[in-house]
mmCIF file of C-alpha atoms and ligand atoms in Angstrom:
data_model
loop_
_atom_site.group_PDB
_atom_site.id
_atom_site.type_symbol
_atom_site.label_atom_id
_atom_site.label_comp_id
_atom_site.label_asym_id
_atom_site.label_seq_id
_atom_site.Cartn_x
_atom_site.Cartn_y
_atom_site.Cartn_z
ATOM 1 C CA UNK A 1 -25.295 -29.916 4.701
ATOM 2 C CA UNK A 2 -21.755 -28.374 4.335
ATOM 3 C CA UNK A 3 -21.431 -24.740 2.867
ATOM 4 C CA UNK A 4 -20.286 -23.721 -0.074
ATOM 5 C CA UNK A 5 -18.688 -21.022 -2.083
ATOM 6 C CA UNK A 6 -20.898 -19.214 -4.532
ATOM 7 C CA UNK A 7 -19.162 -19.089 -8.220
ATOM 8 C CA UNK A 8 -16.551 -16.735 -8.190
ATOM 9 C CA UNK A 9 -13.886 -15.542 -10.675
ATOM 10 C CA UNK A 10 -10.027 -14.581 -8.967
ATOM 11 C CA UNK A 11 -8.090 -12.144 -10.654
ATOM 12 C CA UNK A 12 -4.043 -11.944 -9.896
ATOM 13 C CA UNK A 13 -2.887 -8.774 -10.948
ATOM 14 C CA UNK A 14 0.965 -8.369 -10.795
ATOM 15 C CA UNK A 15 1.318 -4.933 -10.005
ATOM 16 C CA UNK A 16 -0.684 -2.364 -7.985
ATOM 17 C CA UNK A 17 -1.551 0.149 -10.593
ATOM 18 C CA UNK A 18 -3.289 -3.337 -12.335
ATOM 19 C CA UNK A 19 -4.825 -4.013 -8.652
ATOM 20 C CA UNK A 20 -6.607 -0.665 -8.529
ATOM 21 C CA UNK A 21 -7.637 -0.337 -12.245
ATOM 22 C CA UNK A 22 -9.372 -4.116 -11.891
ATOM 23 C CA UNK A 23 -11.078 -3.075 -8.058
ATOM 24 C CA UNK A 24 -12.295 0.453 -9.328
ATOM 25 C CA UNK A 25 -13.764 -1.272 -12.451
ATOM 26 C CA UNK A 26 -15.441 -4.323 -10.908
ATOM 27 C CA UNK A 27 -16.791 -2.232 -7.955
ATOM 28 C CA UNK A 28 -19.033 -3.680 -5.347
ATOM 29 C CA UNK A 29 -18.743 -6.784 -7.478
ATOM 30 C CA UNK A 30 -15.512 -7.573 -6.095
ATOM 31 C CA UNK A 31 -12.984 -7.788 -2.715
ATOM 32 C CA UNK A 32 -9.360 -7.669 -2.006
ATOM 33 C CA UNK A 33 -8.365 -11.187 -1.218
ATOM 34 C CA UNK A 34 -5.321 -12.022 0.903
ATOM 35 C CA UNK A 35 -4.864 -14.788 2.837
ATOM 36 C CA UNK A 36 -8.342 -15.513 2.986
ATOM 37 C CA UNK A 37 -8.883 -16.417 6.289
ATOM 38 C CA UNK A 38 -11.340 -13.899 7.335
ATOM 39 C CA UNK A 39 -12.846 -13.427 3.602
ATOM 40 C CA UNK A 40 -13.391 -16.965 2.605
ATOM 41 C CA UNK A 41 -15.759 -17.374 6.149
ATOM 42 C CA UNK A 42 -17.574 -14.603 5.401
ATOM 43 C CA UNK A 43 -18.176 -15.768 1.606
ATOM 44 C CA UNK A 44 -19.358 -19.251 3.131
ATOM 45 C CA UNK A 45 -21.703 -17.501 5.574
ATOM 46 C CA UNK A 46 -22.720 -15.258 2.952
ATOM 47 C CA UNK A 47 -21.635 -11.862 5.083
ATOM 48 C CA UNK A 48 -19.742 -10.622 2.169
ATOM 49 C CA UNK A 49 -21.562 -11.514 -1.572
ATOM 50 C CA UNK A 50 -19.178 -10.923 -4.589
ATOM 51 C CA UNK A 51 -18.586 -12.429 -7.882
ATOM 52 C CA UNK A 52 -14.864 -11.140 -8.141
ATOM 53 C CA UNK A 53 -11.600 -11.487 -5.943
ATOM 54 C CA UNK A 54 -8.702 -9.758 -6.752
ATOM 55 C CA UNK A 55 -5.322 -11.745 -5.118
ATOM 56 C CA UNK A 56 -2.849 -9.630 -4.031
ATOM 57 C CA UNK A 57 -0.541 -13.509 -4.505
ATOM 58 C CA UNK A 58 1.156 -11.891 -7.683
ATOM 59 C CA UNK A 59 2.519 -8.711 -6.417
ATOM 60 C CA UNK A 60 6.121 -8.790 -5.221
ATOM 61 C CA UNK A 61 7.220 -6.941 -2.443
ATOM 62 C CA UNK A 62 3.585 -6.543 -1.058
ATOM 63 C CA UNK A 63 4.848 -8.622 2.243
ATOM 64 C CA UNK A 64 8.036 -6.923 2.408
ATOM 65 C CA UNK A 65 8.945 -5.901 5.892
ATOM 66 C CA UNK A 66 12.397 -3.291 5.594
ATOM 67 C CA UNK A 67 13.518 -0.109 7.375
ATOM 68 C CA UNK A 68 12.255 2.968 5.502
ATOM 69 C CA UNK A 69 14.776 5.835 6.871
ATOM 70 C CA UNK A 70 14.061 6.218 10.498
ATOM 71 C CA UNK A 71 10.622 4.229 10.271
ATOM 72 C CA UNK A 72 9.550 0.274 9.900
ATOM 73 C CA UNK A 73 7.694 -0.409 7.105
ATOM 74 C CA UNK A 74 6.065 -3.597 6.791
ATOM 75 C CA UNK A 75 4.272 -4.766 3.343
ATOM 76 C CA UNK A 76 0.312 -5.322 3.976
ATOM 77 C CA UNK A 77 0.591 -8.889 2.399
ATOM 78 C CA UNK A 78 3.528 -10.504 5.348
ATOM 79 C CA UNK A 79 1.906 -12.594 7.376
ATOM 80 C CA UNK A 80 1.427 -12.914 11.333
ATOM 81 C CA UNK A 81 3.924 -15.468 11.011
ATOM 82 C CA UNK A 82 6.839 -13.990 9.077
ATOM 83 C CA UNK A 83 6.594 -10.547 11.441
ATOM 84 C CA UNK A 84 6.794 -12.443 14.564
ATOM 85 C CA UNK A 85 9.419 -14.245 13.016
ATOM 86 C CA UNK A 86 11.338 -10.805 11.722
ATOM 87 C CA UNK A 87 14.372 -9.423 13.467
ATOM 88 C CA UNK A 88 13.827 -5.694 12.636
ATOM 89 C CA UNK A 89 9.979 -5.897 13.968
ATOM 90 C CA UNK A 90 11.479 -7.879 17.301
ATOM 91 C CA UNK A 91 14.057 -5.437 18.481
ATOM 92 C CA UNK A 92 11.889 -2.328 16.418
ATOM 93 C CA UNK A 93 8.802 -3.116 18.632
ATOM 94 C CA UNK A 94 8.530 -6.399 20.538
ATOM 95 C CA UNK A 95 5.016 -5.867 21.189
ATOM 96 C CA UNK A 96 3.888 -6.023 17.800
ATOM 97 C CA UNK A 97 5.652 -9.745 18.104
ATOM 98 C CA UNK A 98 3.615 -10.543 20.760
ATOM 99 C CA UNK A 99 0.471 -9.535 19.027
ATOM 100 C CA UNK A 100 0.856 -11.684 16.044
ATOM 101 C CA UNK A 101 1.502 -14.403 18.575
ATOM 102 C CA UNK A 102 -1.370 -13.983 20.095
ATOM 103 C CA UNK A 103 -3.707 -14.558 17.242
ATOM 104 C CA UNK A 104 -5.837 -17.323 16.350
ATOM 105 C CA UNK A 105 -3.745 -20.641 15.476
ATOM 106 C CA UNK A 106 0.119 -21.423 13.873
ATOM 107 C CA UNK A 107 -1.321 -22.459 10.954
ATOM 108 C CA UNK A 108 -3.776 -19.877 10.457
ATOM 109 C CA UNK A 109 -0.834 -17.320 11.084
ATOM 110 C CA UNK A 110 0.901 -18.607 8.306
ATOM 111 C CA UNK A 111 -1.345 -16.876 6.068
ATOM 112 C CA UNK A 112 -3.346 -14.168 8.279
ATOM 113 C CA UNK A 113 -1.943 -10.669 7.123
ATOM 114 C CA UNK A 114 -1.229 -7.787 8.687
ATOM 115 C CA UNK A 115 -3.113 -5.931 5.988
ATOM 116 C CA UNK A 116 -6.227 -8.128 6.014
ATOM 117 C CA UNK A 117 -6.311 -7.857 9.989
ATOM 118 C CA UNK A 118 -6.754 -4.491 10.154
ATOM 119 C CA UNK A 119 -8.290 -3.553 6.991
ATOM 120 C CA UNK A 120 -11.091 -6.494 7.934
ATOM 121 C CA UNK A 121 -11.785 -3.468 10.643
ATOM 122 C CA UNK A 122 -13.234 -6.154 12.888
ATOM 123 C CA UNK A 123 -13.303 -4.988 16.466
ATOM 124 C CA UNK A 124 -11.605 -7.328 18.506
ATOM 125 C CA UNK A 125 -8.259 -7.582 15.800
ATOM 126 C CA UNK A 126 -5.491 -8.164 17.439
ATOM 127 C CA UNK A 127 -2.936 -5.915 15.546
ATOM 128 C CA UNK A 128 -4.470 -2.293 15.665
ATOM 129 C CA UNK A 129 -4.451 -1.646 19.454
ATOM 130 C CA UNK A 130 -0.286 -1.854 19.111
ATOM 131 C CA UNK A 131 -0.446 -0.119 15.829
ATOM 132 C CA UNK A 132 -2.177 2.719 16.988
ATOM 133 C CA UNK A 133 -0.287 3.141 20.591
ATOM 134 C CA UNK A 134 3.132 3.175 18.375
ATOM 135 C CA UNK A 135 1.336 6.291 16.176
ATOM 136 C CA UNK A 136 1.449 4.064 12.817
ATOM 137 C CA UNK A 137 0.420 4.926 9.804
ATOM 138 C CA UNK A 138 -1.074 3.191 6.783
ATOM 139 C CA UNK A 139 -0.677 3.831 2.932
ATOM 140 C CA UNK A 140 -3.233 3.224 0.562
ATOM 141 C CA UNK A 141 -2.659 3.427 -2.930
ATOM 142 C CA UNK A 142 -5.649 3.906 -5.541
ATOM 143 C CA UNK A 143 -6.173 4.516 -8.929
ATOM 144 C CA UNK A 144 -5.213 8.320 -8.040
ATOM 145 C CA UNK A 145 -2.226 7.756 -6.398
ATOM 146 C CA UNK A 146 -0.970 6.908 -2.589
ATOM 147 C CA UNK A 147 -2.283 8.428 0.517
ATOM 148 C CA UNK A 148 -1.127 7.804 4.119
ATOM 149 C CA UNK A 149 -3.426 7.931 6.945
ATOM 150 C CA UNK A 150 -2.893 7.637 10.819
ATOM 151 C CA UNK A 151 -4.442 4.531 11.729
ATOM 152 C CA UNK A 152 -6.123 6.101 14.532
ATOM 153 C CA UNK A 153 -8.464 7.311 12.380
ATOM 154 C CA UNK A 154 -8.673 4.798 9.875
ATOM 155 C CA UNK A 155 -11.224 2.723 11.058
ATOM 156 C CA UNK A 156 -15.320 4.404 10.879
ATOM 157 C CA UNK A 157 -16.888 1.655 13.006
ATOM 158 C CA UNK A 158 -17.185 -2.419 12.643
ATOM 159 C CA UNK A 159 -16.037 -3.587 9.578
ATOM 160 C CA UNK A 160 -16.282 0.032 7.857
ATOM 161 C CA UNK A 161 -12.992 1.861 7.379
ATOM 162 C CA UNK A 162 -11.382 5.049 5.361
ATOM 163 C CA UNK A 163 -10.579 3.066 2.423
ATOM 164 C CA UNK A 164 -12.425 4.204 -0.924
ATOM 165 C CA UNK A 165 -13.269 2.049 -4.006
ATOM 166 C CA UNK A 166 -10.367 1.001 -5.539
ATOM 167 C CA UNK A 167 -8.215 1.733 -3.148
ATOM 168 C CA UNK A 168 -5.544 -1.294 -1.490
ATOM 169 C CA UNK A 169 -3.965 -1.268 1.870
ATOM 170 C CA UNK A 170 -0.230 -1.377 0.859
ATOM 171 C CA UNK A 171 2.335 -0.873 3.752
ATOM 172 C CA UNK A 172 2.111 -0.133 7.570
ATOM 173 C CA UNK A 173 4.567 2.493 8.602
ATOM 174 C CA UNK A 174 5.605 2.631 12.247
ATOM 175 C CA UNK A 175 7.785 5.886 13.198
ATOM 176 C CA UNK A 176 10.857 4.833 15.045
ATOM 177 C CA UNK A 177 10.148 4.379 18.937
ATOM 178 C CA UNK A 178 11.451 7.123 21.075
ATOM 179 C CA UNK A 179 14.383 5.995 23.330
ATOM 180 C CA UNK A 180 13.671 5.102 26.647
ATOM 181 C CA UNK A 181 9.910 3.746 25.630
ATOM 182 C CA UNK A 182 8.608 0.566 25.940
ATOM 183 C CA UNK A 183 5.205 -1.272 24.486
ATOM 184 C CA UNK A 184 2.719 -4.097 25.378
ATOM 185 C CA UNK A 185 -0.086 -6.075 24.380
ATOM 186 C CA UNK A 186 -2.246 -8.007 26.481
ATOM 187 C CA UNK A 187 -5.434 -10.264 25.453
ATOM 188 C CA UNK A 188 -7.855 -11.985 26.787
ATOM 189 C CA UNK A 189 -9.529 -14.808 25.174
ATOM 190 C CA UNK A 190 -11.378 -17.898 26.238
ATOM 191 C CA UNK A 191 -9.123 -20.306 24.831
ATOM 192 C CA UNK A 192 -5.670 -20.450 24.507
ATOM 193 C CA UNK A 193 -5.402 -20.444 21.011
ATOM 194 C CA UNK A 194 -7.908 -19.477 17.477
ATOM 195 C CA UNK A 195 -9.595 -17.386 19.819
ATOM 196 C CA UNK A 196 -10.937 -13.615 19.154
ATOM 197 C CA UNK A 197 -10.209 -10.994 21.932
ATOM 198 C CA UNK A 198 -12.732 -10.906 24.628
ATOM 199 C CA UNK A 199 -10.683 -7.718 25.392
ATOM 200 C CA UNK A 200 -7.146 -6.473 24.115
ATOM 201 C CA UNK A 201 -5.033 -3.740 25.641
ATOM 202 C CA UNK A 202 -2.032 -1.860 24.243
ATOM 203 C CA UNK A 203 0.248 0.362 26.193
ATOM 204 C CA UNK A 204 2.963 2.754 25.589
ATOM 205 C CA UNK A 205 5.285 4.888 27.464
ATOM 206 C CA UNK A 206 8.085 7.181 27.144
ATOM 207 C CA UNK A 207 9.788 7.800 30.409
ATOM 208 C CA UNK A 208 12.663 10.707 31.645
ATOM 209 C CA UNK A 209 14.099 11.117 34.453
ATOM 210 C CA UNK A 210 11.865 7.773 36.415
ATOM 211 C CA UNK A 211 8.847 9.484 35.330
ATOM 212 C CA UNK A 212 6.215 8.827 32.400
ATOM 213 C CA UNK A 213 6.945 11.570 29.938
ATOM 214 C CA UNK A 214 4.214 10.574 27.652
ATOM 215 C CA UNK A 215 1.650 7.506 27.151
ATOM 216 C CA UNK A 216 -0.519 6.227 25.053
ATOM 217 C CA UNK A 217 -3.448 3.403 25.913
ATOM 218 C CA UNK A 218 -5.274 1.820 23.083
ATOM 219 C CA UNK A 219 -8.349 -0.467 24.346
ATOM 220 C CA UNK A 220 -9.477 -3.420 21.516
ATOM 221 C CA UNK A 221 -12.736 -5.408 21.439
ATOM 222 C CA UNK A 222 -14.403 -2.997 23.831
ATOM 223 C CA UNK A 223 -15.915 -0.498 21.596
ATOM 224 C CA UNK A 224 -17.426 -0.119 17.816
ATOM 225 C CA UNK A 225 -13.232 -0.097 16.710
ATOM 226 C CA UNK A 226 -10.429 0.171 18.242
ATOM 227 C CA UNK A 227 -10.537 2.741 20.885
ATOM 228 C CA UNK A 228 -7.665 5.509 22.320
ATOM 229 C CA UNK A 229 -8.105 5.805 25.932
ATOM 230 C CA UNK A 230 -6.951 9.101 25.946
ATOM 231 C CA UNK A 231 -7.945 10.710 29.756
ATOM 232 C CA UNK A 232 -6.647 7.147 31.523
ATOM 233 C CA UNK A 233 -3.194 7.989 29.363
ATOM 234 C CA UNK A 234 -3.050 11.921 30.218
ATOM 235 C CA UNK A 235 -3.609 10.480 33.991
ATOM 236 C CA UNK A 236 -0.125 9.001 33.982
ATOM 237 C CA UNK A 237 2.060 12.141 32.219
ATOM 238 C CA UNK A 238 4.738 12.730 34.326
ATOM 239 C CA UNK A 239 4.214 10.891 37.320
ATOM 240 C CA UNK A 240 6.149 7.858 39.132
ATOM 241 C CA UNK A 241 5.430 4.616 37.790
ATOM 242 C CA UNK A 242 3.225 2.911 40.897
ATOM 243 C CA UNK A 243 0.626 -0.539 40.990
ATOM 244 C CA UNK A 244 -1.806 2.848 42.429
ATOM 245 C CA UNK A 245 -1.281 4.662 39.515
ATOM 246 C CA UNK A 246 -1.822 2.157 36.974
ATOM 247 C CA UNK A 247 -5.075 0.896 38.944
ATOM 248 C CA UNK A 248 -6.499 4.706 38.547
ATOM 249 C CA UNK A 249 -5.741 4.752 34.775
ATOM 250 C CA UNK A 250 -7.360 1.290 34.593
ATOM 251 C CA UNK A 251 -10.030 2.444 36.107
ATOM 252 C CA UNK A 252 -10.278 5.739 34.290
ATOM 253 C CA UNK A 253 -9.608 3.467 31.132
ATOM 254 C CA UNK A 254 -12.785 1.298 31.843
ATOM 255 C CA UNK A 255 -15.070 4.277 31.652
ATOM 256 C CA UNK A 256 -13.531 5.184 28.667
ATOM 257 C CA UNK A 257 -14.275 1.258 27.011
ATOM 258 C CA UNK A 258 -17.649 1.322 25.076
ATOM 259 C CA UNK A 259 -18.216 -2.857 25.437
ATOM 260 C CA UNK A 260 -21.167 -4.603 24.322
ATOM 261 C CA UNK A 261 -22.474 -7.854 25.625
ATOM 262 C CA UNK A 262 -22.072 -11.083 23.526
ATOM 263 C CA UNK A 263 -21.277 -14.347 22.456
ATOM 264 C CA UNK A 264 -17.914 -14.133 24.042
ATOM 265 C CA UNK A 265 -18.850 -11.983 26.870
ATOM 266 C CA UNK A 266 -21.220 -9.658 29.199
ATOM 267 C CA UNK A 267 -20.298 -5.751 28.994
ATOM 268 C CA UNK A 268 -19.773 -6.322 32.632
ATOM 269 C CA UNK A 269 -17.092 -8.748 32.095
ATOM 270 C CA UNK A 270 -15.524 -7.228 29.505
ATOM 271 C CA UNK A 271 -15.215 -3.760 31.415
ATOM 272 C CA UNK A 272 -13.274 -6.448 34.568
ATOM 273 C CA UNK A 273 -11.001 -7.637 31.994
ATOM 274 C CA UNK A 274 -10.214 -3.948 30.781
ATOM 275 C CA UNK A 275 -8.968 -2.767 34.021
ATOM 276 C CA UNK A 276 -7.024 -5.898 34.351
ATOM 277 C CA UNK A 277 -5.290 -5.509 31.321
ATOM 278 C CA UNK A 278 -5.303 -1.817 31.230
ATOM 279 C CA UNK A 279 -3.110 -1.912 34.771
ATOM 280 C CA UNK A 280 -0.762 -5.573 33.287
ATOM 281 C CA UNK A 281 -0.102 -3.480 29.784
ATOM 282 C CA UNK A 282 1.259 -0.470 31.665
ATOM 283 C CA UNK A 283 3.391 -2.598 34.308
ATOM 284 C CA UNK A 284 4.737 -4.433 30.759
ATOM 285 C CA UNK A 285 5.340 -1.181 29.049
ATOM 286 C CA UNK A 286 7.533 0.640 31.733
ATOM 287 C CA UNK A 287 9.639 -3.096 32.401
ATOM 288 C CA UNK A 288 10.202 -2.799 28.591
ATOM 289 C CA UNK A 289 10.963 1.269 28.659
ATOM 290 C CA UNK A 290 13.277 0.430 31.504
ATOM 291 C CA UNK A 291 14.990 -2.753 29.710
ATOM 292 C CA UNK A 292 13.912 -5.285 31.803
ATOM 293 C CA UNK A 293 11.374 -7.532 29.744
ATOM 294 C CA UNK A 294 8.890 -8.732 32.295
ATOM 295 C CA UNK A 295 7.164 -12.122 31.816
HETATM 296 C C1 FAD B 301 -10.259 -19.720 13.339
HETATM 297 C C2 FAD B 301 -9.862 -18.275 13.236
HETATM 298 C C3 FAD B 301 -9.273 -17.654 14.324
HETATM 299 C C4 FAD B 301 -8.919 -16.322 14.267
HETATM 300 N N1 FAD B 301 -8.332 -15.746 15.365
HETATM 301 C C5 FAD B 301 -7.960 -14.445 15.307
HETATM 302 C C6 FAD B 301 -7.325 -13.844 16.433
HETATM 303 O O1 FAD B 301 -7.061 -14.467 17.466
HETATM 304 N N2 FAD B 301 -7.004 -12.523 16.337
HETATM 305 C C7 FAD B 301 -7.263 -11.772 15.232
HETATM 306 O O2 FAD B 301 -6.945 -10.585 15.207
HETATM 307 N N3 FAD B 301 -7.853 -12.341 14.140
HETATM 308 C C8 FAD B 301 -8.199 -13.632 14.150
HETATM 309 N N4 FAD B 301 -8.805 -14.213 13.051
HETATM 310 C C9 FAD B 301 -9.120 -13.378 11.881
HETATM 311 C C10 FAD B 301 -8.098 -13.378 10.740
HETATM 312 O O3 FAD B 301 -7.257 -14.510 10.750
HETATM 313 C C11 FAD B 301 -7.247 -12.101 10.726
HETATM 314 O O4 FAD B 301 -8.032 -10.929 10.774
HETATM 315 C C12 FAD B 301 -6.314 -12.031 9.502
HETATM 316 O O5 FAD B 301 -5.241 -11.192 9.819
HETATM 317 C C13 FAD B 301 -6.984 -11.540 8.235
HETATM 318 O O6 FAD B 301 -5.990 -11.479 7.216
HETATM 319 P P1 FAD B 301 -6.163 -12.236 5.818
HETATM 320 O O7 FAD B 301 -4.896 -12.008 5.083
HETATM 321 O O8 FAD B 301 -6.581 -13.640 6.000
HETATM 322 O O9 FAD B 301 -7.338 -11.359 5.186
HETATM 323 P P2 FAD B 301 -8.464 -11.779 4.148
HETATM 324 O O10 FAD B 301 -9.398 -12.743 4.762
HETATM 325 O O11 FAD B 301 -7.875 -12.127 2.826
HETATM 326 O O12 FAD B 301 -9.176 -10.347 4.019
HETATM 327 C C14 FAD B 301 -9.888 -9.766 5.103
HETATM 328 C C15 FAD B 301 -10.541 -8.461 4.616
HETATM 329 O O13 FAD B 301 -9.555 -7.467 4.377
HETATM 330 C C16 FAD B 301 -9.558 -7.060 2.996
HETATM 331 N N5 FAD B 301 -8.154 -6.923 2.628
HETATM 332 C C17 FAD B 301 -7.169 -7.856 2.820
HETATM 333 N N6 FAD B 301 -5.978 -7.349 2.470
HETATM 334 C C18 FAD B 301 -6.208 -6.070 2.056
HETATM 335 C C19 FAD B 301 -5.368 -5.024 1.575
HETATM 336 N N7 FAD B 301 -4.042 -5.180 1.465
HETATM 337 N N8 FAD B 301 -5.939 -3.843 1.242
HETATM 338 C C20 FAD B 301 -7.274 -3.662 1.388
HETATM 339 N N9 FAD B 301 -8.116 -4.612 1.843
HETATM 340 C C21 FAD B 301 -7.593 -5.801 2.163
HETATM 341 C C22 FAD B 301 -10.304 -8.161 2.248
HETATM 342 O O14 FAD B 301 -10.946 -7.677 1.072
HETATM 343 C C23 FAD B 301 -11.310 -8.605 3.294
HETATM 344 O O15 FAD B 301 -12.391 -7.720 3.327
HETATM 345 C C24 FAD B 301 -9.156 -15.569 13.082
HETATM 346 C C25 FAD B 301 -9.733 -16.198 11.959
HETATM 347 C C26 FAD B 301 -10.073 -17.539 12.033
HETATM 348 C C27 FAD B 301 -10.686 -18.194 10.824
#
């Protein structure tokens, strides 16, 4: 027998201040729905039990993506597809392209946001490890007001996050990417495509002078969110790009990975793939810092 939906009634508020006023009153009652593609599974396996959705559909400029001084800032509501597709995001930071790419299916892309992906604070997303290694931020707007929050700390363990009751993801901000750095994402799944992350890796470095200046590692799918590897990047601070280096960083970034064992894959495994990616995401970084776009 085929699942279905329990009755439920959708609200489409057309502003934010609306938004909050309606989550805040219906409470536990009710979830933010955007493009549904990790919501609408969990309604029909009966993870998530609500009588109430409130669309974010009717707000305009919820998926705008536009510069915001120095900084990106890209609406919670644009989809995989329109910021792989976006100029500013490609030349702003390339790996974030890559990472929308990478996820699940074309058409599922098409209406997968960038808000839903991370505030679904599902361990193996594949946006938040680039987020966090390019020091975003999120803003969350409530019936009090806005708030920003690094999203580093954003995320309290699977599927919990900062956000209170009536509160909606609205933007990502991403602070504009030193000169001379470079980013990269690399996933492993077992399938080519609508596949979850067995492991996902994000790099970044700054480099001066043919040294690394400053990195960051961010390690996805291996731990109860996504995880800074914090000693594996203070390993590589101002020494000379080498394979040896980025092998003892990938290893250092392994012991760092919390991975469990499951459907997709042993903790063993998992901690393999880490150091793989770990040493692929720093070569990719420092090609990118240095112009040359390996691949
Ligand atoms: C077949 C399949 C394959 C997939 N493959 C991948 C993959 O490879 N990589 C990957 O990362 N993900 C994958 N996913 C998961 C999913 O597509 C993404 O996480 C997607 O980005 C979720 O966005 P959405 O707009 O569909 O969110 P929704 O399903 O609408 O919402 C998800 C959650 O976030 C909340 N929410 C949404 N927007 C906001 C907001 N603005 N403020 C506050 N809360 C909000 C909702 O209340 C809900 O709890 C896959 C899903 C499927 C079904």
């Amino acid at each position: 027998m085929g699942l279905t939906l329990p009755e439920i009634e959708i609200h489409e508020p057309e502003n934010l201040k609306e938004a909050c006023a309606l989550l805040k009153k219906l409470g536990r009652n009710a979830r933010i729905l955007a493009g549904g593609t990790d919501l609408i599974v969990d309604l029909k396996e009966k993870r998530a039990k609500v009588s109430h959705l409130v669309s974010l559909a009717e707000i305009v400029d919820i998926d705008r993506i536009k510069k915001d001084g120095k900084a990106l800032s890209i609406g919670a509501g644009a989809t995989a597809n329109r910021i792989a597709a976006n100029s500013m995001v490609a030349r702003f930071l390339p790996a974030l392209v890559d990472a929308c790419n990478s996820m699940a299916s074309y058409h599922i892309r098409n209406l997968a946001t960038i808000g839903g992906n991370i505030a679904s604070a599902v361990p193996s997303a594949d946006l938040p490890p680039i987020l966090i290694v390019a020091d975003a931020k999120v803003e969350l707007q409530g019936p009090r007001g806005k708030r920003k929050v690094k999203l580093e700390n954003f995320f309290k363990g699977p599927r919990r996050t900062d956000m209170k009751p009536g509160e909606v993801l609205t933007r990502i901000i991403i602070p504009a990417q030193p000169k001379k750095s470079g980013s990269s994402y690399h996933k492993f799944a077992l399938r080519n495509a609508t596949a979850l992350a067995v492991a996902g890796v994000a790099a970044r470095v700054e480099m001066e002078k043919g040294l690394i200046k400053k990195a960051a590692i961010a390690l996805g799918a291996v731990a109860p969110t996504p995880k800074l590897a914090k000693r594996a990047a203070a390993a590589l601070r101002k020494k000379k790009p080498s394979r040896e280096l980025f092998e003892k960083a990938a290893a250092i970034a392994v012991r760092e990975s919390k991975p469990i064992s499951d459907i997709r894959g042993s903790a063993e495994y998992r901690r393999d793939i880490v150091e793989v990616l770990t040493r692929r995401a720093l070569e990719d970084a420092v090609a990118r810092a240095r112009g040359k776009k390996r691949k």
